[in-house]
CSV table of C-alpha atoms in Angstrom, one decimal:
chain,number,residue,atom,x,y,z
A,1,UNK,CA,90.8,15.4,97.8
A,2,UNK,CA,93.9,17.5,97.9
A,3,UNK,CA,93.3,21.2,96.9
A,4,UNK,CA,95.4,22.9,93.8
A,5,UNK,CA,94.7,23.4,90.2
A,6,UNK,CA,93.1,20.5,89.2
A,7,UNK,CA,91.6,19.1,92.1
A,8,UNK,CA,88.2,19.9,94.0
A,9,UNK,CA,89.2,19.7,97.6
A,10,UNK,CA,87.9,16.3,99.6
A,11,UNK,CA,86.0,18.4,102.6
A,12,UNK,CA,85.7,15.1,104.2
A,13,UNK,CA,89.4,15.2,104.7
A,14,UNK,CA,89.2,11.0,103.5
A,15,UNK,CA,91.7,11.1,100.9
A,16,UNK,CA,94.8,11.6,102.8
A,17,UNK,CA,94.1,8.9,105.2
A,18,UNK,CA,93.1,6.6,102.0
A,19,UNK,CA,96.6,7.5,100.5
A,20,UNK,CA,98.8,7.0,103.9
A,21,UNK,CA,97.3,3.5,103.9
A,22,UNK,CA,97.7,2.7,99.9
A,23,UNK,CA,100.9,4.3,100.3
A,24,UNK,CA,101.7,1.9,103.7
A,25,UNK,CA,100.5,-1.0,101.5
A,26,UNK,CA,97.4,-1.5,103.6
A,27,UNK,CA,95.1,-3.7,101.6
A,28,UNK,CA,92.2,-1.8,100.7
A,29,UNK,CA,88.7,-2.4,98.9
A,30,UNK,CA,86.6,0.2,97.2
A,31,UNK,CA,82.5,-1.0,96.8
A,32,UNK,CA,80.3,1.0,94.3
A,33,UNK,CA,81.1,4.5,94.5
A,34,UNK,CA,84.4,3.8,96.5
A,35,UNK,CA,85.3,2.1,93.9
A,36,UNK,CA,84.6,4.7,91.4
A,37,UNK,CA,86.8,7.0,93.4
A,38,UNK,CA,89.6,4.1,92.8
A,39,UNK,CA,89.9,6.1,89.2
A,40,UNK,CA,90.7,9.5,87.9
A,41,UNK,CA,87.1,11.3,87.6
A,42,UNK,CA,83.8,10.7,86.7
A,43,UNK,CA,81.2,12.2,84.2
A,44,UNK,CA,78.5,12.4,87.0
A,45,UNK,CA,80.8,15.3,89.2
A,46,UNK,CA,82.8,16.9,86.1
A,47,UNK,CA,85.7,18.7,87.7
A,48,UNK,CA,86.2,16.4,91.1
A,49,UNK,CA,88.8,14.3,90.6
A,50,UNK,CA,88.9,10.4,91.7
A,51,UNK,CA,92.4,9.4,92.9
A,52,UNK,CA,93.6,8.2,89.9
A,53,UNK,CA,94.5,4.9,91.4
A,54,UNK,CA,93.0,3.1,87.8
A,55,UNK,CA,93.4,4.8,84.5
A,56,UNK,CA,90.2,6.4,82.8
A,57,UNK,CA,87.2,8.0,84.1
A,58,UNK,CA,83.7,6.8,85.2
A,59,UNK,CA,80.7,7.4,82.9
A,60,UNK,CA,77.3,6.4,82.5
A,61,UNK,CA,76.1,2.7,82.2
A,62,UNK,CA,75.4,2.0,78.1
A,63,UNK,CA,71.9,3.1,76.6
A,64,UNK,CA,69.2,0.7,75.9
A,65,UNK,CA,69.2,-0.1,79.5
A,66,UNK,CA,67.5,0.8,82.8
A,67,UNK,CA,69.6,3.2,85.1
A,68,UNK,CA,70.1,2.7,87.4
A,69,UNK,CA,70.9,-1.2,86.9
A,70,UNK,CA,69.5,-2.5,90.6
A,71,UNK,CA,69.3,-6.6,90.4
A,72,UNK,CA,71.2,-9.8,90.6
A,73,UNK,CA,73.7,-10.2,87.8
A,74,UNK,CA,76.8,-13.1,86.9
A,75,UNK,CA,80.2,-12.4,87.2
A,76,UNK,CA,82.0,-13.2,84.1
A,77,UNK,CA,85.9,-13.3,85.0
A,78,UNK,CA,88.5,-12.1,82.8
A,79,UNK,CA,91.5,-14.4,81.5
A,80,UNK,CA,92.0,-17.8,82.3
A,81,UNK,CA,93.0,-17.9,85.7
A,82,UNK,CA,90.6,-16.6,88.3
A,83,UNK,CA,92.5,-14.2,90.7
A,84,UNK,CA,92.5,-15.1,94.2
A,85,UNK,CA,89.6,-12.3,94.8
A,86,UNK,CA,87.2,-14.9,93.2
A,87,UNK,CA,88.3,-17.8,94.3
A,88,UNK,CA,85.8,-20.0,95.9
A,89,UNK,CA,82.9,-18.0,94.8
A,90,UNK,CA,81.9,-20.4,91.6
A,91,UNK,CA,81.7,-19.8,87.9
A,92,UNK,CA,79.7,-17.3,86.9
A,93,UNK,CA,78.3,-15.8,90.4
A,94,UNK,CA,75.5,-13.9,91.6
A,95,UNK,CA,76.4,-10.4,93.0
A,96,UNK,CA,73.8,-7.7,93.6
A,97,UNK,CA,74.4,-4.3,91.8
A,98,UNK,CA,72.9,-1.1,92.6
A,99,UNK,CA,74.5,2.1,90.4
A,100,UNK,CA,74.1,4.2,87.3
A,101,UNK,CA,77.8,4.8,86.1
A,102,UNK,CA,81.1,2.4,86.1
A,103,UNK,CA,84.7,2.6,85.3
A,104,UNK,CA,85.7,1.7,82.1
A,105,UNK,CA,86.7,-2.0,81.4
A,106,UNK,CA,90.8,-2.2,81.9
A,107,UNK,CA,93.8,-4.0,82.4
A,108,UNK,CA,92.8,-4.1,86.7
A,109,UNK,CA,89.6,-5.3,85.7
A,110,UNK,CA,89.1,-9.2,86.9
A,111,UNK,CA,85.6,-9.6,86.5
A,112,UNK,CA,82.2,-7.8,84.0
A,113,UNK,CA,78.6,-7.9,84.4
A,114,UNK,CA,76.9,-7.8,80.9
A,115,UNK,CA,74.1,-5.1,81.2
A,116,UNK,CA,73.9,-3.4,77.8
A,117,UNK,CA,77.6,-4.7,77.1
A,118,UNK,CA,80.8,-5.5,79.4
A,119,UNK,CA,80.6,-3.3,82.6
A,120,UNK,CA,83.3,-3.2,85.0
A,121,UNK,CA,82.3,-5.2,87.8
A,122,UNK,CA,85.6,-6.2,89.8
A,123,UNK,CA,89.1,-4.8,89.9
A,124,UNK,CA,92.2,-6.1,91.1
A,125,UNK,CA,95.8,-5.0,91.5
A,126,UNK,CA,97.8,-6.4,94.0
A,127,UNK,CA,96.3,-5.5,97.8
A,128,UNK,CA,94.1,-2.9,96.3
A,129,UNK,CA,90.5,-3.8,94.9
A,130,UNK,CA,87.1,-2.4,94.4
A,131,UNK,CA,83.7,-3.9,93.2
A,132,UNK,CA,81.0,-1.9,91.5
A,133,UNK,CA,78.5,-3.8,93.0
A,134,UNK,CA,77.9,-4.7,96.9
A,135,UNK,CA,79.5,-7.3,98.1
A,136,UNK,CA,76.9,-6.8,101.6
A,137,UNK,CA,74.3,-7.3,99.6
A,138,UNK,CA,75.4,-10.4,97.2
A,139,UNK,CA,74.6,-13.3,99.8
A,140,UNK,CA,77.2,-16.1,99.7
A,141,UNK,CA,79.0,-14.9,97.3
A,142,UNK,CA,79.5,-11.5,98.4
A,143,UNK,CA,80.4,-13.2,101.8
A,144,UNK,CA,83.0,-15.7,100.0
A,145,UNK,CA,84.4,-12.3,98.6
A,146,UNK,CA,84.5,-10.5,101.8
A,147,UNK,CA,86.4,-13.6,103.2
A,148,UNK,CA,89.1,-13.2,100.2
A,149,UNK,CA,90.1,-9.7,101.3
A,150,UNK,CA,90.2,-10.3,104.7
A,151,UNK,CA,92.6,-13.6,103.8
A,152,UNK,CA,94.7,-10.8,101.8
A,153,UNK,CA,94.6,-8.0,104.7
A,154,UNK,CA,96.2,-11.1,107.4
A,155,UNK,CA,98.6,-12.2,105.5
């Protein structure tokens, strides 16, 4: 991450090359803690900053349920038309989620998981997404997904 103030330095030196593509328009997809990074910070590193690509920070998945949440789950999409990131993937789908924290719900998110309440499960803005859980993992629908974003990167 770039050093100053208030920012931990990235030592991988990841950031800028994520930034020259956002900032190239390059479609890009963050999955589980890449897509944490997609917003401003989290609660599990206080002080490292995300890169603020999403508004709010990451915190802890709600009490009353097992952390980390590692199982199957549904989609449920937000809004009445699906965006083109779910499209072809069925109502209510089957994704597999390994993690502990999540983004808060917002206006990029396109799709929850209900695990102790609405978690934020998809995001979508344009030729940038991220998906808390792992679209590798989720079978055909992860691979219907995959498929989506690569139909968005060729166009």
């Amino acid at each position: 991450m770039r050093s100053g103030p208030a920012r931990v330095r990235c030592e991988s030196g990841l950031e800028e090359a994520a930034r020259q593509a956002l900032d190239a328009g390059v479609p890009f997809f963050g999955v589980c803690v890449g897509f944490q990074l997609l917003y401003e910070g989290s609660q599990e590193s206080p002080g490292a900053q995300g890169l603020g690509l999403f508004a709010g920070k990451v915190g802890p998945l709600p009490g009353g349920v097992k952390h980390p949440q590692m199982q199957w789950n549904r989609l449920e999409v937000r809004g009445a038309d699906p965006p083109e990131a779910l499209r072809g993937l069925g109502e209510r789908p089957w994704v597999y989620f390994v993690h502990s924290f999540a983004p808060p719900v917002g206006d990029e998110t396109v799709a929850v998981c209900d695990y102790g309440g609405p978690v934020a499960a998809l995001a979508a803005r344009g030729n940038l997404w991220g998906a808390q859980f792992h679209p590798e993992k989720s079978g055909t629908s992860g691979l219907a997904l995959l498929a989506n974003f690569v139909a968005l990167a060729a166009t």
